[in-house]
Amino acid sequence: PRPQDRTRPPGSPTILPRYFKLFKPYDVLCQFTDGEGRRTLKDYFPIEGLYPVGRLDRDSEGLVLLTDDGPLAHRLTDPRFGHPRTYLAQVERIPDAEAIERLRRGIMLSDGPTRPADVEFQPDPVELPERPVPIRFRKNVPTAWLQLILREGRNRQVRRMTASVGHPTLRLVRVAIGAVGLNDLAPGEYRELTGDELRSLREA
């Protein structure tokens, strides 16, 4: 006979996993507690028992998935599965074709080479909500936007990659994880994933 499920009493209702997405604002820690009184996900997401899938730096913004589905969270964060994450990065100066090609091929960082990435220059203005703390502008130094799709998630990877080719990142927004995007969410807003969004994550 199969061993009894010890996670809940026999006859009790099945508790289904929950899946949400949140637009993490700038200057918010991607965790629920902080001993120094800084803003955390708890200031924006009141549902207990769910945890962020991966991390997003305090000074970065954008899409965070939250769930209590451990196996799915593992598949989305383990680099062996190569799950894509899409970022928009505002960088100092205008990258030339050589800089973009270096980012595409992969960059040698202190912890080893990065995987090849999909990188595209964004010629048109990027429409994003205003950030409460404006980026630093330097007189006579233009900025540009890049779209980067990575299939690994190292610490501050996008910032380290763009800095290594001479274009420090000024603003970084994660706009998609797989086929799940921010869509119409505003900073600090959250909602449950739709059936199609959840299906796209599982099938990927």
Short mmCIF file of C-alpha atoms in Angstrom, two decimals:
data_model
loop_
_atom_site.label_atom_id
_atom_site.label_comp_id
_atom_site.label_asym_id
_atom_site.label_seq_id
_atom_site.Cartn_x
_atom_site.Cartn_y
_atom_site.Cartn_z
CA PRO A 1 0.00 0.00 0.00
CA ARG A 2 1.07 3.61 -0.60
CA PRO A 3 2.40 5.44 2.45
CA GLN A 4 -0.08 7.82 4.02
CA ASP A 5 0.28 11.51 3.26
CA ARG A 6 1.54 12.96 6.52
CA THR A 7 1.17 16.58 5.46
CA ARG A 8 -2.58 16.68 6.30
CA PRO A 9 -5.08 14.51 8.16
CA PRO A 10 -6.96 11.84 6.16
CA GLY A 11 -10.15 13.18 4.67
CA SER A 12 -9.13 16.84 4.91
CA PRO A 13 -9.57 19.01 1.78
CA THR A 14 -6.68 19.31 -0.63
CA ILE A 15 -4.87 22.65 -0.34
CA LEU A 16 -3.93 23.87 -3.80
CA PRO A 17 -0.78 25.92 -4.42
CA ARG A 18 -1.20 29.64 -5.00
CA TYR A 19 0.48 31.78 -7.65
CA PHE A 20 0.74 35.58 -7.78
CA LYS A 21 2.74 38.25 -9.53
CA LEU A 22 3.82 41.60 -8.09
CA PHE A 23 5.39 44.74 -9.51
CA LYS A 24 8.17 45.30 -6.96
CA PRO A 25 8.88 49.01 -6.63
CA TYR A 26 12.31 50.60 -6.42
CA ASP A 27 14.03 50.59 -3.00
CA VAL A 28 12.13 47.53 -1.73
CA LEU A 29 13.87 44.40 -0.45
CA CYS A 30 12.81 41.18 -2.17
CA GLN A 31 12.02 39.49 1.16
CA PHE A 32 9.35 39.74 3.86
CA THR A 33 11.37 40.76 6.93
CA ASP A 34 14.17 43.20 7.64
CA GLY A 35 15.77 44.07 10.95
CA GLU A 36 16.69 47.59 9.81
CA GLY A 37 13.18 48.82 9.10
CA ARG A 38 13.57 49.02 5.34
CA ARG A 39 10.62 48.41 3.03
CA THR A 40 10.00 44.77 2.09
CA LEU A 41 7.51 42.75 0.06
CA LYS A 42 5.30 42.63 3.15
CA ASP A 43 4.52 46.33 2.65
CA TYR A 44 2.84 45.46 -0.66
CA PHE A 45 1.83 41.79 -0.51
CA PRO A 46 -0.33 40.82 2.50
CA ILE A 47 -0.87 37.11 1.75
CA GLU A 48 1.11 34.87 4.11
CA GLY A 49 2.81 31.60 3.29
CA LEU A 50 4.04 32.56 -0.18
CA TYR A 51 7.64 33.25 -1.14
CA PRO A 52 9.35 35.06 -4.01
CA VAL A 53 10.67 32.94 -6.86
CA GLY A 54 14.27 34.08 -7.05
CA ARG A 55 15.35 37.58 -6.12
CA LEU A 56 15.36 41.11 -7.47
CA ASP A 57 17.84 43.64 -6.13
CA ARG A 58 16.65 46.41 -3.83
CA ASP A 59 17.52 49.06 -6.43
CA SER A 60 15.85 47.14 -9.26
CA GLU A 61 12.16 47.09 -10.12
CA GLY A 62 9.67 44.87 -11.82
CA LEU A 63 8.14 41.44 -11.92
CA VAL A 64 8.34 39.11 -8.93
CA LEU A 65 6.48 35.79 -8.84
CA LEU A 66 5.25 34.50 -5.46
CA THR A 67 4.08 30.98 -4.74
CA ASP A 68 4.07 28.11 -2.26
CA ASP A 69 4.69 25.60 -5.08
CA GLY A 70 8.24 24.49 -4.29
CA PRO A 71 8.82 22.23 -7.32
CA LEU A 72 7.76 24.93 -9.78
CA ALA A 73 9.85 27.56 -7.99
CA HIS A 74 12.85 25.25 -8.27
CA ARG A 75 12.37 24.76 -12.01
CA LEU A 76 12.09 28.50 -12.57
CA THR A 77 15.26 29.35 -10.64
CA ASP A 78 17.60 26.43 -11.34
CA PRO A 79 19.93 27.58 -14.16
CA ARG A 80 19.98 24.04 -15.60
CA PHE A 81 16.48 24.68 -16.98
CA GLY A 82 17.51 27.93 -18.69
CA HIS A 83 14.23 29.71 -17.96
CA PRO A 84 14.26 33.16 -19.65
CA ARG A 85 13.97 36.44 -17.74
CA THR A 86 13.48 39.68 -19.67
CA TYR A 87 14.91 42.99 -18.43
CA LEU A 88 14.91 46.58 -19.62
CA ALA A 89 18.12 48.38 -18.66
CA GLN A 90 18.73 52.10 -19.00
CA VAL A 91 22.46 52.56 -19.43
CA GLU A 92 24.90 55.43 -19.66
CA ARG A 93 25.90 56.44 -23.18
CA ILE A 94 24.86 54.77 -26.43
CA PRO A 95 26.24 51.22 -26.82
CA ASP A 96 27.75 50.48 -30.19
CA ALA A 97 27.38 47.23 -32.11
CA GLU A 98 30.56 45.78 -30.60
CA ALA A 99 29.35 46.29 -27.02
CA ILE A 100 26.00 44.70 -27.78
CA GLU A 101 27.68 41.75 -29.49
CA ARG A 102 29.90 41.20 -26.46
CA LEU A 103 26.81 41.08 -24.23
CA ARG A 104 25.21 38.59 -26.61
CA ARG A 105 28.21 36.27 -26.64
CA GLY A 106 28.66 36.33 -22.87
CA ILE A 107 30.84 38.31 -20.48
CA MET A 108 33.66 37.04 -18.29
CA LEU A 109 32.75 38.10 -14.74
CA SER A 110 34.56 37.45 -11.47
CA ASP A 111 32.48 34.30 -10.96
CA GLY A 112 32.97 32.99 -14.48
CA PRO A 113 31.56 33.59 -17.96
CA THR A 114 27.90 34.37 -18.44
CA ARG A 115 25.76 32.44 -20.84
CA PRO A 116 24.92 33.97 -24.21
CA ALA A 117 22.04 36.43 -23.94
CA ASP A 118 19.50 37.95 -26.28
CA VAL A 119 20.26 41.69 -26.33
CA GLU A 120 18.50 44.33 -28.39
CA PHE A 121 18.95 48.10 -28.54
CA GLN A 122 15.65 49.92 -27.97
CA PRO A 123 15.54 52.89 -30.37
CA ASP A 124 12.12 54.12 -29.23
CA PRO A 125 11.39 55.60 -25.79
CA VAL A 126 10.49 52.93 -23.23
CA GLU A 127 7.16 53.50 -21.47
CA LEU A 128 7.52 52.75 -17.77
CA PRO A 129 6.11 54.34 -14.61
CA GLU A 130 8.18 57.18 -13.21
CA ARG A 131 10.59 56.11 -10.51
CA PRO A 132 10.14 57.91 -7.15
CA VAL A 133 13.90 58.54 -7.01
CA PRO A 134 15.06 59.79 -10.42
CA ILE A 135 18.13 58.23 -11.96
CA ARG A 136 21.33 60.27 -11.84
CA PHE A 137 21.88 62.27 -14.98
CA ARG A 138 25.26 63.58 -16.02
CA LYS A 139 25.32 66.69 -18.16
CA ASN A 140 26.10 65.93 -21.80
CA VAL A 141 26.05 62.15 -21.18
CA PRO A 142 23.17 60.49 -23.09
CA THR A 143 21.40 57.33 -21.96
CA ALA A 144 19.98 54.37 -23.86
CA TRP A 145 17.68 51.42 -23.21
CA LEU A 146 18.57 47.79 -23.82
CA GLN A 147 16.36 44.71 -23.65
CA LEU A 148 18.21 41.68 -22.28
CA ILE A 149 16.89 38.13 -22.01
CA LEU A 150 18.98 36.05 -19.60
CA ARG A 151 18.73 32.34 -18.82
CA GLU A 152 20.56 32.42 -15.52
CA GLY A 153 20.21 34.57 -12.41
CA ARG A 154 23.50 35.61 -10.84
CA ASN A 155 23.84 38.35 -8.26
CA ARG A 156 23.45 41.76 -9.95
CA GLN A 157 24.20 40.10 -13.26
CA VAL A 158 22.75 42.67 -15.66
CA ARG A 159 24.50 45.56 -13.89
CA ARG A 160 27.82 43.73 -13.90
CA MET A 161 27.47 42.81 -17.57
CA THR A 162 26.69 46.31 -18.82
CA ALA A 163 29.39 47.87 -16.63
CA SER A 164 31.95 45.46 -18.08
CA VAL A 165 31.33 46.85 -21.59
CA GLY A 166 31.51 50.46 -20.39
CA HIS A 167 27.80 51.23 -19.99
CA PRO A 168 26.76 51.28 -16.30
CA THR A 169 23.10 50.51 -15.65
CA LEU A 170 21.13 53.45 -14.24
CA ARG A 171 17.72 51.82 -14.04
CA LEU A 172 16.77 48.14 -14.26
CA VAL A 173 13.27 46.72 -14.63
CA ARG A 174 12.38 43.03 -14.99
CA VAL A 175 9.42 42.98 -17.34
CA ALA A 176 8.85 39.23 -17.85
CA ILE A 177 9.63 35.77 -16.55
CA GLY A 178 9.04 33.34 -19.37
CA ALA A 179 5.77 34.37 -21.01
CA VAL A 180 4.44 36.05 -17.84
CA GLY A 181 4.80 39.83 -18.05
CA LEU A 182 4.02 42.87 -15.94
CA ASN A 183 1.16 43.79 -18.28
CA ASP A 184 -0.99 46.48 -16.65
CA LEU A 185 0.40 46.23 -13.12
CA ALA A 186 1.56 49.46 -11.50
CA PRO A 187 4.43 49.55 -8.98
CA GLY A 188 3.24 47.95 -5.74
CA GLU A 189 0.27 46.17 -7.33
CA TYR A 190 -0.22 42.41 -7.44
CA ARG A 191 -2.71 39.88 -8.78
CA GLU A 192 -3.17 36.14 -9.08
CA LEU A 193 -1.80 34.46 -12.18
CA THR A 194 -4.32 33.55 -14.84
CA GLY A 195 -4.70 29.96 -15.97
CA ASP A 196 -2.88 30.76 -19.22
CA GLU A 197 0.03 32.39 -17.38
CA LEU A 198 0.42 29.44 -15.03
CA ARG A 199 0.16 26.98 -17.92
CA SER A 200 2.92 28.83 -19.80
CA LEU A 201 5.28 28.53 -16.82
CA ARG A 202 4.58 24.83 -16.37
CA GLU A 203 4.94 24.01 -20.05
CA ALA A 204 8.21 25.96 -20.36
#
